PDB file of C-alpha atoms and ligand atoms in Angstrom:
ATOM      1  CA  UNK A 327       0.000   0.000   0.000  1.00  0.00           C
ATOM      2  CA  UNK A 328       1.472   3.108  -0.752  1.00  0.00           C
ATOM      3  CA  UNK A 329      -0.045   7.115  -0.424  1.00  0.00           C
ATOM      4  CA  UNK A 330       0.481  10.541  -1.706  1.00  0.00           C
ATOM      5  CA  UNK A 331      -0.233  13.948  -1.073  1.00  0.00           C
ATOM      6  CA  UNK A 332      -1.720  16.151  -3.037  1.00  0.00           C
ATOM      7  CA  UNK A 333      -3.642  19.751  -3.349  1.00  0.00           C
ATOM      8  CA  UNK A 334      -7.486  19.664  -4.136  1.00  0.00           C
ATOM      9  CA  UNK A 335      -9.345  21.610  -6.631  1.00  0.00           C
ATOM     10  CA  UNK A 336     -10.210  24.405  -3.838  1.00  0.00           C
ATOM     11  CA  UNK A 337      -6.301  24.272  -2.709  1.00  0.00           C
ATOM     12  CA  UNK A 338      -6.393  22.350   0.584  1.00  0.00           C
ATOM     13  CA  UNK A 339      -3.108  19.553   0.656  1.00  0.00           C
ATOM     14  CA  UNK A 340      -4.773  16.010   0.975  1.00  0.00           C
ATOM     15  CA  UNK A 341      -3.259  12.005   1.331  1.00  0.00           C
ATOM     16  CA  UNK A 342      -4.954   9.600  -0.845  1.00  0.00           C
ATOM     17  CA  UNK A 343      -4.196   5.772  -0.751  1.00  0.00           C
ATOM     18  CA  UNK A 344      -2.562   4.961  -4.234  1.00  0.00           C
ATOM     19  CA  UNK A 345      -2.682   1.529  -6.115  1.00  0.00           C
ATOM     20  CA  UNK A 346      -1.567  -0.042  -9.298  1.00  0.00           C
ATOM     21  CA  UNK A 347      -4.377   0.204 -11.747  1.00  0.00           C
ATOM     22  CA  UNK A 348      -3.305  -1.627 -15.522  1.00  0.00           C
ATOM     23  CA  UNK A 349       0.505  -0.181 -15.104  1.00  0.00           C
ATOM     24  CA  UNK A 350      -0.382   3.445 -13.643  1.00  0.00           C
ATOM     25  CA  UNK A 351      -0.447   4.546  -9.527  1.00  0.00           C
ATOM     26  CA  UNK A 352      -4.089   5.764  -9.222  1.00  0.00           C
ATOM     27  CA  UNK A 353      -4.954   7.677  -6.131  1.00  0.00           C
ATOM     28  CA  UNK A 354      -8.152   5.112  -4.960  1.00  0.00           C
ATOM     29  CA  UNK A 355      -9.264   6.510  -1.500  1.00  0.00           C
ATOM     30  CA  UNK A 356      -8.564   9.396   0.889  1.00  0.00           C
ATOM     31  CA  UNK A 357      -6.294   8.628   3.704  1.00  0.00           C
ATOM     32  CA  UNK A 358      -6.326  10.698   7.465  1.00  0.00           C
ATOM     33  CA  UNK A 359      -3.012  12.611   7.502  1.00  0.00           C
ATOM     34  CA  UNK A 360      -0.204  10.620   9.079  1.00  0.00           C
ATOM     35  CA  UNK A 361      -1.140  10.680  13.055  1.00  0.00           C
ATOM     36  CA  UNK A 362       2.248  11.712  14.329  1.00  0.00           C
ATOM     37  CA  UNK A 363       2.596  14.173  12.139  1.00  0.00           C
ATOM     38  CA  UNK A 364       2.647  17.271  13.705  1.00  0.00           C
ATOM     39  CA  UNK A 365       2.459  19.889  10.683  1.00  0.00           C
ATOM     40  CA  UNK A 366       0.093  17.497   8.433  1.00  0.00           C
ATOM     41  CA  UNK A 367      -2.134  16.993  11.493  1.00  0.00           C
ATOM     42  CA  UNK A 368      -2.594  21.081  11.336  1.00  0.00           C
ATOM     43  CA  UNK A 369      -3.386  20.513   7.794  1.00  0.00           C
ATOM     44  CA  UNK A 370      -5.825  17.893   8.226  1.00  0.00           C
ATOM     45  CA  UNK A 371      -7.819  19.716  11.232  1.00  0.00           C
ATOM     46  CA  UNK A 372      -8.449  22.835   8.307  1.00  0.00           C
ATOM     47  CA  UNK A 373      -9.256  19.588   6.056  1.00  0.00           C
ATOM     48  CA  UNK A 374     -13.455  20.016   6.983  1.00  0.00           C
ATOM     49  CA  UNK A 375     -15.168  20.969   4.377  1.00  0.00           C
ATOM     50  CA  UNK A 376     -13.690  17.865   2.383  1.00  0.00           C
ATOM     51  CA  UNK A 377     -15.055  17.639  -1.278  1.00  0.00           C
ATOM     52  CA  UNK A 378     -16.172  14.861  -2.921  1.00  0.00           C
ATOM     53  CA  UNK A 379     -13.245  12.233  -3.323  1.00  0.00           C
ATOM     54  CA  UNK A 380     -12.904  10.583  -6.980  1.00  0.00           C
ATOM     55  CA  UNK A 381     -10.459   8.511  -8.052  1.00  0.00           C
ATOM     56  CA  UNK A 382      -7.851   9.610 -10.411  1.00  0.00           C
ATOM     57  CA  UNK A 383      -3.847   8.809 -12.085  1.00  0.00           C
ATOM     58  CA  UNK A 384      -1.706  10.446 -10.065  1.00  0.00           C
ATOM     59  CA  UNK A 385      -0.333  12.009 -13.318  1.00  0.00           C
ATOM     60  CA  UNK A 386      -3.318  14.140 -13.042  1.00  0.00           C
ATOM     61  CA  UNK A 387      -2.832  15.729  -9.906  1.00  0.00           C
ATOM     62  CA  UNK A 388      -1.324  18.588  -8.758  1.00  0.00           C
ATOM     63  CA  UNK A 389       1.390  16.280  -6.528  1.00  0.00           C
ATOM     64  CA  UNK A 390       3.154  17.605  -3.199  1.00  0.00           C
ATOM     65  CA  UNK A 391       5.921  15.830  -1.517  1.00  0.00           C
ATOM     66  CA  UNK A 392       4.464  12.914   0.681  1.00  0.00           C
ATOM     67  CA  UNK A 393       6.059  13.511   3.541  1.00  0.00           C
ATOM     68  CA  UNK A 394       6.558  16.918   5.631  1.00  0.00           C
ATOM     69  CA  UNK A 395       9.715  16.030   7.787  1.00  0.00           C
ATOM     70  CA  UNK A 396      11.749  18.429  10.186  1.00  0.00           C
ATOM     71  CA  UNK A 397      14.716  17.027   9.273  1.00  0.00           C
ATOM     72  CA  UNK A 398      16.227  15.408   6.430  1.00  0.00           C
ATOM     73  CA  UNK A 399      19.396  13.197   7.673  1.00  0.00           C
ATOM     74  CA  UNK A 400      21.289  12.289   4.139  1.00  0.00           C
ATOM     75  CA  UNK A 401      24.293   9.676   4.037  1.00  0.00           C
ATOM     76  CA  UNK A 402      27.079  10.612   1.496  1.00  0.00           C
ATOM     77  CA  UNK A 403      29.048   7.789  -0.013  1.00  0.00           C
ATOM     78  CA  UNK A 404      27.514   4.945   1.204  1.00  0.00           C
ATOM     79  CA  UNK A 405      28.240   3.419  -2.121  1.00  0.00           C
ATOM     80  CA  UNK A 406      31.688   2.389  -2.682  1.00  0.00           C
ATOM     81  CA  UNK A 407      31.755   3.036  -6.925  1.00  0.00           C
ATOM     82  CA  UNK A 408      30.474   6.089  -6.315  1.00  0.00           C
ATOM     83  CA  UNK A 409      32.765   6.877  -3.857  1.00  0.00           C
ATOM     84  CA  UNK A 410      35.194   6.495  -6.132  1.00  0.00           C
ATOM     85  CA  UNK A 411      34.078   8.351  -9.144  1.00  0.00           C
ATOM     86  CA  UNK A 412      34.831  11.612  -7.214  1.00  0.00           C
ATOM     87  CA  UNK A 413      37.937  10.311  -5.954  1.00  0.00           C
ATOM     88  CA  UNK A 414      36.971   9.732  -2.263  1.00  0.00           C
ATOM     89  CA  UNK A 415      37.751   6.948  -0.287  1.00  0.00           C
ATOM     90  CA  UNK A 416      35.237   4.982   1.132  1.00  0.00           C
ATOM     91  CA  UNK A 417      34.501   6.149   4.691  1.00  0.00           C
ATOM     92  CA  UNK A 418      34.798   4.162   7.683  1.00  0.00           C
ATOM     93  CA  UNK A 419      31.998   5.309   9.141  1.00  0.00           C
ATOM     94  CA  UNK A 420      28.420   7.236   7.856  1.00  0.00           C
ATOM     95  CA  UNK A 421      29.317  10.616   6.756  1.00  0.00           C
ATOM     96  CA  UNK A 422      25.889  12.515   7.087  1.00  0.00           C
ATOM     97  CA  UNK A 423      25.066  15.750   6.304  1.00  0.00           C
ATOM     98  CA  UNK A 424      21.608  17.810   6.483  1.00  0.00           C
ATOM     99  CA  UNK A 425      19.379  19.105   4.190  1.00  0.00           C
ATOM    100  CA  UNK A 426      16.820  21.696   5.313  1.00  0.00           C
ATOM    101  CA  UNK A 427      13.224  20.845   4.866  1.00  0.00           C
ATOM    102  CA  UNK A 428      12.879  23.523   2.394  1.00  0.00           C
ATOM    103  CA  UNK A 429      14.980  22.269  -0.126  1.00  0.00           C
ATOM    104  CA  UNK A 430      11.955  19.834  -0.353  1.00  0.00           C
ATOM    105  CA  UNK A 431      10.608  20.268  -3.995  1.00  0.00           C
ATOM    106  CA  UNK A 432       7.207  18.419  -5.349  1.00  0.00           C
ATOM    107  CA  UNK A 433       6.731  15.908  -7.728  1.00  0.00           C
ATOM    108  CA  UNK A 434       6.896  17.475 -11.439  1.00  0.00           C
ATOM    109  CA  UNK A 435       8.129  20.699 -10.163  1.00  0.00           C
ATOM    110  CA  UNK A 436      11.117  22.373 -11.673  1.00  0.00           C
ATOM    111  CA  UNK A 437      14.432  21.864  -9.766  1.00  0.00           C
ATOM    112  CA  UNK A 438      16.281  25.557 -10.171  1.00  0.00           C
ATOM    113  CA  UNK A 439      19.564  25.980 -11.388  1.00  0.00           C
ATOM    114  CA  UNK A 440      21.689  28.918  -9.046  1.00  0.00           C
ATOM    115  CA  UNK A 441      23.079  30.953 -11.208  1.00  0.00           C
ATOM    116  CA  UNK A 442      26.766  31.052  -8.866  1.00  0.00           C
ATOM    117  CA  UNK A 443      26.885  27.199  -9.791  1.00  0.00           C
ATOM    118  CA  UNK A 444      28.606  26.097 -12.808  1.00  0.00           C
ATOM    119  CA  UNK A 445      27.482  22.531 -12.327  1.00  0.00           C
ATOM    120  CA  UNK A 446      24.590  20.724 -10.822  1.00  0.00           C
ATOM    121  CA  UNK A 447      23.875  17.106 -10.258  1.00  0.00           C
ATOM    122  CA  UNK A 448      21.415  14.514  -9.965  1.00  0.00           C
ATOM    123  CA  UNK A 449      21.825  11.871  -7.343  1.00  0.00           C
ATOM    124  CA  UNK A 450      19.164   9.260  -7.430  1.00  0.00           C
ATOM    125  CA  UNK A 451      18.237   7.727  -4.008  1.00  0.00           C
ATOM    126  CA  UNK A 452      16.091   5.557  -1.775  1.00  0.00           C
ATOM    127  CA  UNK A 453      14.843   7.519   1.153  1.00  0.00           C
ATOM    128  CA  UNK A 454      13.242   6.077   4.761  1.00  0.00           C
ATOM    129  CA  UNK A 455      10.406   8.108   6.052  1.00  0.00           C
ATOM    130  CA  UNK A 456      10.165   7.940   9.735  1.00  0.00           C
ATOM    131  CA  UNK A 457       6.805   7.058  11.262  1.00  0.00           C
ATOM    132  CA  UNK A 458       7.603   7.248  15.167  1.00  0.00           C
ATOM    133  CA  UNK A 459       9.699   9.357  17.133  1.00  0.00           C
ATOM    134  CA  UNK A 460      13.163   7.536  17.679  1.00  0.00           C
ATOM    135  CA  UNK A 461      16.210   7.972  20.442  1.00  0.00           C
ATOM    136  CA  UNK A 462      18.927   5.269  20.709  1.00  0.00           C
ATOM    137  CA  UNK A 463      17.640   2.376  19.008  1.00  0.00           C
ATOM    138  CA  UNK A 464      19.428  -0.176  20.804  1.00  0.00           C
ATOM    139  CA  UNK A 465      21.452  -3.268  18.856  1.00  0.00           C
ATOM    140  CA  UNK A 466      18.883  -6.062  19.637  1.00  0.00           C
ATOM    141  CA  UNK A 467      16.120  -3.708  18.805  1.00  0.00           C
ATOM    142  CA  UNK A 468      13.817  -3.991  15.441  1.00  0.00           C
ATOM    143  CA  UNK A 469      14.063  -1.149  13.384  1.00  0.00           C
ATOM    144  CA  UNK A 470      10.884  -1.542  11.476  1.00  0.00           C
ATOM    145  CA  UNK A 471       8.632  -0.257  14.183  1.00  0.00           C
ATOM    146  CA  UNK A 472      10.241   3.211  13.381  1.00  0.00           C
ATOM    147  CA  UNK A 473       9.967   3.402   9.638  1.00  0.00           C
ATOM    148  CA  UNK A 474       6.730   4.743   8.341  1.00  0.00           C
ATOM    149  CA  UNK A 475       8.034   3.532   4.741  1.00  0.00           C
ATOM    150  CA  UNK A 476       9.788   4.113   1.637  1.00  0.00           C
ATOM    151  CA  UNK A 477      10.048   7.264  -0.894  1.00  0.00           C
ATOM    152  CA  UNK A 478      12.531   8.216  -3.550  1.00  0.00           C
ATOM    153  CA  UNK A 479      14.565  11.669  -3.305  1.00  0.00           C
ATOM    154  CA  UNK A 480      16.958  13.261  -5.769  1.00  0.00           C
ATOM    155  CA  UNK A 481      19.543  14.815  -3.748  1.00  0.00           C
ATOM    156  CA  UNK A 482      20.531  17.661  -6.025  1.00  0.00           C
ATOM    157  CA  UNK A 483      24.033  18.953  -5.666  1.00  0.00           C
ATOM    158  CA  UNK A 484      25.897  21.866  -6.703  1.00  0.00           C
ATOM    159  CA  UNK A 485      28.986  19.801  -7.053  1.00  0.00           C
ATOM    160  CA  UNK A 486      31.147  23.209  -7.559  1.00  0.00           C
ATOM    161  CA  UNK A 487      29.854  25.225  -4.300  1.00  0.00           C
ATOM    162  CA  UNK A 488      29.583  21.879  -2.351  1.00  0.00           C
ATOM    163  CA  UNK A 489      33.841  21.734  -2.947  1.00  0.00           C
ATOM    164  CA  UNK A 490      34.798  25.569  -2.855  1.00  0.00           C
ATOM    165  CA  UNK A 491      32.331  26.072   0.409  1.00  0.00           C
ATOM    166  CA  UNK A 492      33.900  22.759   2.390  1.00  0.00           C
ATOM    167  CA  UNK A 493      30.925  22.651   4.135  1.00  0.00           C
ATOM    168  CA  UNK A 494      27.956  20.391   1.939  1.00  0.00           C
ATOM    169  CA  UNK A 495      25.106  22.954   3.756  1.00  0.00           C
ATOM    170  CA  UNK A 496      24.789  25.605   0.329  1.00  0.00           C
ATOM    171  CA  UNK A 497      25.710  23.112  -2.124  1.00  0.00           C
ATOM    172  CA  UNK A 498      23.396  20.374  -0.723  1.00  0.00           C
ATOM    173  CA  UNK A 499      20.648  22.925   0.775  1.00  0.00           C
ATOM    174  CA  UNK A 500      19.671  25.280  -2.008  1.00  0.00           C
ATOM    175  CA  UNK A 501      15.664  25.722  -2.638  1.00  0.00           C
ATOM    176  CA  UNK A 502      14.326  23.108  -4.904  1.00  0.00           C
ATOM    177  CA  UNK A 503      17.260  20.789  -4.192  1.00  0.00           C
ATOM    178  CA  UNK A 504      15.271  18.097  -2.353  1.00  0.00           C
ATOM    179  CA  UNK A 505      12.822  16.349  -4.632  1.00  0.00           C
ATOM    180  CA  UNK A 506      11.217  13.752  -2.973  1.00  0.00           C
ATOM    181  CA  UNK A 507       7.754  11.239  -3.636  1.00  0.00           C
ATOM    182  CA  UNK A 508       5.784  10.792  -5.808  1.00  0.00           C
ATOM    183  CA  UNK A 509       4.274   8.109  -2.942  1.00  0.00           C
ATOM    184  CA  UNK A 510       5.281   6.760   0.270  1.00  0.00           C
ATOM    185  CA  UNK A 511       5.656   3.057  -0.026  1.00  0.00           C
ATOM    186  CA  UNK A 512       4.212   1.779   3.849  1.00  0.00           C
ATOM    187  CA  UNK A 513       6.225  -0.932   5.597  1.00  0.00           C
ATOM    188  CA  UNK A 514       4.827  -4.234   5.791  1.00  0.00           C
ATOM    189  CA  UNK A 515       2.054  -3.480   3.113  1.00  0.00           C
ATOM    190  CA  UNK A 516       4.134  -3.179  -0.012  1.00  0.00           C
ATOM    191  CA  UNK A 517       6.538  -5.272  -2.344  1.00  0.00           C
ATOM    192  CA  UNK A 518       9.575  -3.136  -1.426  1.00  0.00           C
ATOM    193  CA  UNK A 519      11.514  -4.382   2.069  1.00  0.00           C
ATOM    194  CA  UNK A 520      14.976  -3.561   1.730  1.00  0.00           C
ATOM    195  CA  UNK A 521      15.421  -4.833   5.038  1.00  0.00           C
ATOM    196  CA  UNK A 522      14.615  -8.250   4.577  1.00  0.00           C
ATOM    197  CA  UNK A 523      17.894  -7.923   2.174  1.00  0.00           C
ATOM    198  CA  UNK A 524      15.091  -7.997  -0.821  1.00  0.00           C
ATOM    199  CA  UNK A 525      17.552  -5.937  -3.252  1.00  0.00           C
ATOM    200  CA  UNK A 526      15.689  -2.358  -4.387  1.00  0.00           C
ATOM    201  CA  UNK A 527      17.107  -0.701  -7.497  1.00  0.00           C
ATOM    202  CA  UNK A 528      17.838   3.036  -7.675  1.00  0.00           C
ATOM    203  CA  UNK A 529      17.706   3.836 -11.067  1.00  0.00           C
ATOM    204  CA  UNK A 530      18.355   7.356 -12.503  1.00  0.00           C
ATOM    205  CA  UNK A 531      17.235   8.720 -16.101  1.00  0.00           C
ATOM    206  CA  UNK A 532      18.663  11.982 -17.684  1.00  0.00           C
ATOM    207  CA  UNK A 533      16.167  12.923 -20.374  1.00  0.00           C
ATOM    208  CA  UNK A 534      15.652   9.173 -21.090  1.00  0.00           C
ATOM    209  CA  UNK A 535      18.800   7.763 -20.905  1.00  0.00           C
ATOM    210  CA  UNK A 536      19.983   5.634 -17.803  1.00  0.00           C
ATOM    211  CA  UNK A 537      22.726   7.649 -15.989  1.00  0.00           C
ATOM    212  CA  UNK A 538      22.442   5.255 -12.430  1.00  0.00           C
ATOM    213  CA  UNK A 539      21.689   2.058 -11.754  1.00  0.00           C
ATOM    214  CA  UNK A 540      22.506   0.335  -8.360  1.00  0.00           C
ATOM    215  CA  UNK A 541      20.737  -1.543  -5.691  1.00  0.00           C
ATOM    216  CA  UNK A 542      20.403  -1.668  -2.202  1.00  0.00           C
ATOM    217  CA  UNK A 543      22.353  -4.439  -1.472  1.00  0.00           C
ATOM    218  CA  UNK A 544      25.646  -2.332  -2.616  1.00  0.00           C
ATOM    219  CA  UNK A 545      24.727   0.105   0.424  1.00  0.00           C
ATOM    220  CA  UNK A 546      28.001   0.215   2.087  1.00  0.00           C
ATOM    221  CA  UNK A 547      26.102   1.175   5.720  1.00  0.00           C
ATOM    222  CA  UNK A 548      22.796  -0.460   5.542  1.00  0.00           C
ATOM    223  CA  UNK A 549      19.738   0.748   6.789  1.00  0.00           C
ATOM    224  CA  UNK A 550      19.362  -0.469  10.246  1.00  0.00           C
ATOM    225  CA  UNK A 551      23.075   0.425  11.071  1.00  0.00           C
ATOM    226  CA  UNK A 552      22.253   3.709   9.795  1.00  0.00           C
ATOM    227  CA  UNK A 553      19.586   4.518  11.852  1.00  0.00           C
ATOM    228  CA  UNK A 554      21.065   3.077  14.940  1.00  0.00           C
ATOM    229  CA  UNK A 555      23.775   5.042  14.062  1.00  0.00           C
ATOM    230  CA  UNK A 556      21.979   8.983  13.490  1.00  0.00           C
ATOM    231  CA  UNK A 557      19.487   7.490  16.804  1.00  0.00           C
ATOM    232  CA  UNK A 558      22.570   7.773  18.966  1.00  0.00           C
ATOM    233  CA  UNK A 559      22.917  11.163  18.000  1.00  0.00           C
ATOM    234  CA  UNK A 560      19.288  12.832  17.162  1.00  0.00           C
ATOM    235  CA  UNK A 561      16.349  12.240  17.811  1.00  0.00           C
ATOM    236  CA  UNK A 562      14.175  11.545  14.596  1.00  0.00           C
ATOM    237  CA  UNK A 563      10.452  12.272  14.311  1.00  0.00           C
ATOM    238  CA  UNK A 564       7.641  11.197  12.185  1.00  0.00           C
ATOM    239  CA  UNK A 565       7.893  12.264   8.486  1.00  0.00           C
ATOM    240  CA  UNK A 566      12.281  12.807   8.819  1.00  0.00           C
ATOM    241  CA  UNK A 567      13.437  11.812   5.861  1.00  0.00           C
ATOM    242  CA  UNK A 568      16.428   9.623   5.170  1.00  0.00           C
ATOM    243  CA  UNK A 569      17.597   9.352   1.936  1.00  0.00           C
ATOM    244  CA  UNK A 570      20.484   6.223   1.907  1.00  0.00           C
ATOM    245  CA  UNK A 571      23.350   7.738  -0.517  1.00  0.00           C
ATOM    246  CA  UNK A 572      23.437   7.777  -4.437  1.00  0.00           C
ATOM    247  CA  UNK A 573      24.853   4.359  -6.330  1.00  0.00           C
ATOM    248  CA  UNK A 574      27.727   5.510  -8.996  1.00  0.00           C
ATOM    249  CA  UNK A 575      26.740   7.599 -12.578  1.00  0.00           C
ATOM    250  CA  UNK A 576      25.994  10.805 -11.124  1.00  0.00           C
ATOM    251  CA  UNK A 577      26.373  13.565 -13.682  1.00  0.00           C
ATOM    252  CA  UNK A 578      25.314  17.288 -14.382  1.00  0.00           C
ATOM    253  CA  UNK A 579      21.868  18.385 -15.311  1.00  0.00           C
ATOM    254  CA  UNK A 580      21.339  21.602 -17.986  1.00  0.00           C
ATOM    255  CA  UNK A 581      18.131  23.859 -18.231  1.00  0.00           C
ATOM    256  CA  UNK A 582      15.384  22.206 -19.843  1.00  0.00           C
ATOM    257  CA  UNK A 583      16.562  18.582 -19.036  1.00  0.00           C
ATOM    258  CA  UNK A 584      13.939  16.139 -17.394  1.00  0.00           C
ATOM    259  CA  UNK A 585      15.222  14.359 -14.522  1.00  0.00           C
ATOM    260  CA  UNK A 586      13.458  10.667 -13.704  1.00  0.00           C
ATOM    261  CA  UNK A 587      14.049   8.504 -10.476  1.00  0.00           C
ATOM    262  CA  UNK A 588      12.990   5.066 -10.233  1.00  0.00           C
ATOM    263  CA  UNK A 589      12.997   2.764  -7.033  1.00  0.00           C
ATOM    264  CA  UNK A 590      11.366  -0.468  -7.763  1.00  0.00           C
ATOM    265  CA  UNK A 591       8.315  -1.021  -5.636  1.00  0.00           C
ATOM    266  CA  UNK A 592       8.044   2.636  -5.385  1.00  0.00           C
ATOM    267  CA  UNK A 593       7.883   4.240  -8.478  1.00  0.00           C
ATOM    268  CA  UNK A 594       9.259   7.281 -10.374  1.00  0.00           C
ATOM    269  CA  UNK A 595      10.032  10.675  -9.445  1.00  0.00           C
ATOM    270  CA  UNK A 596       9.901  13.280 -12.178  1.00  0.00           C
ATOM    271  CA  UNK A 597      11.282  16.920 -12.323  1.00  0.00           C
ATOM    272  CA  UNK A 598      11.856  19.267 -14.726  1.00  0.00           C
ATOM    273  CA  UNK A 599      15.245  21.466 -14.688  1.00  0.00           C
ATOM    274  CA  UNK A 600      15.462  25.125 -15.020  1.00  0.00           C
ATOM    275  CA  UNK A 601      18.012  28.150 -14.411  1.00  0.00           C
ATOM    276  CA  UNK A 602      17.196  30.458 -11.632  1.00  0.00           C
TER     277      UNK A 602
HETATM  278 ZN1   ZN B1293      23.400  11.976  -1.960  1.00  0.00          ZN
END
């Protein structure tokens, strides 16, 4: 079972269960907002005078990320060819880095291209969505009680800025740099469980042509170390957003290119590219 988000004809953000209809996600039923969710729960409690619900592709509606997280805790490197593609070595243990929440760009919304950045990349991901608050997860402990689900996110990167600044915050945290949906893909009701060492391919497409292609079970850190690993430092809340680290083939994007990631069992997350 997966959901999305979405605004409504009169402009009030709504989550609708989605489903696989002959090859296409279909939005099937409205969902409550996430519980936890502090900032959606505000949004559903103005959510009274609810129209009509019909069914309908998600292509047709006017998509907003799924999740509204006040965090996002990204991994860099945590795969070892793409480690090496920028000359880095592999690192010995998570190197994570923040992006602020609004980076956080919608489905089939244009990523913007800084004008003090020469270059620009796409980096294709997996991405855990929280779904209860989280301190310390101890060793013997399951992590699946924490995770909500699954989305995708394209961690866009100003590759230039991120090396001149040192710091990743202004090359990793400009507006528009965090795609992320088009669903969330809910543990325990869906085909994708990465933990269960079920391989999930990242796959990334640069105006149709495949630029990345890895899989989860290249992850250097896997998931459950990783977020034993961030617990021991912060504490996570419902709708954070994890995104695990980008497999090898990243590459710049130019205005007017068309940006696709695919995680199997998830779906595809599409953005257009323009300069700022
Ligand atoms: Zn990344």
């Amino acid at each position: 079972m997966k959901y999305c988000k979405y605004l409504s004809h009169s402009g009030v953000a709504r989550y609708a269960f989605v489903e696989r209809q002959d090859g296409e996600l279909w939005a099937v039923r409205p969902m409550v907002a996430p519980e936890e969710d502090l900032a959606t729960r505000l949004i559903s409690l103005e959510d009274q005078s609810t129209e009509a619900f019909a069914a309908a592709p998600l292509g047709s509606l006017s998509l907003l990320s799924p999740v509204t997280p006040s965090k996002i805790v990204c991994v860099g490197r945590n795969y070892s060819e793409h480690a090496a593609e920028l000359g880095n070595e592999v690192p010995k243990e998570p190197l994570l880095f923040l992006k602020p929440p609004s980076s956080l760009l919608a489905p089939g919304k244009s990523i913007r291209m800084p004008a003090l950045s020469k270059r620009v990349d796409y980096e294709g991901e997996l991405a855990i969505v929280i779904g209860k608050r989280c301190r310390n997860i101890g060793p013997e402990e399951d992590v699946r009680q924490y995770i909500r689900g699954y989305t995708i996110v394209n961690d866009v990167t100003a590759r230039d800025i991120q090396k001149s600044d040192g710091q990743w915050t202004r090359g990793k945290g400009w507006d528009t740099f965090c795609p992320a949906g088009p669903v969330v893909a809910l543990t325990g009701h869906d085909e994708i469980d990465p933990l269960d060492g079920e391989p999930v391919t990242v796959t990334t497409r640069l105006n149709g042509v495949v630029k990345q292609e890895g899989s989860t079970k290249d992850l250097i850190f896997p998931i459950d170390f990783l977020l034993r690993y961030i617990t021991a430092f912060t504490t996570l809340e419902p709708g954070d957003l994890i995104p695990t680290g980008t497999p090898s083939g990243v590459g710049p994007m130019q205005p007017g290119d068309t940006v696709e990631v695919e995680v199997s069992g998830v779906g595809i997350l599409r953005n257009l590219v323009e300069a700022e």
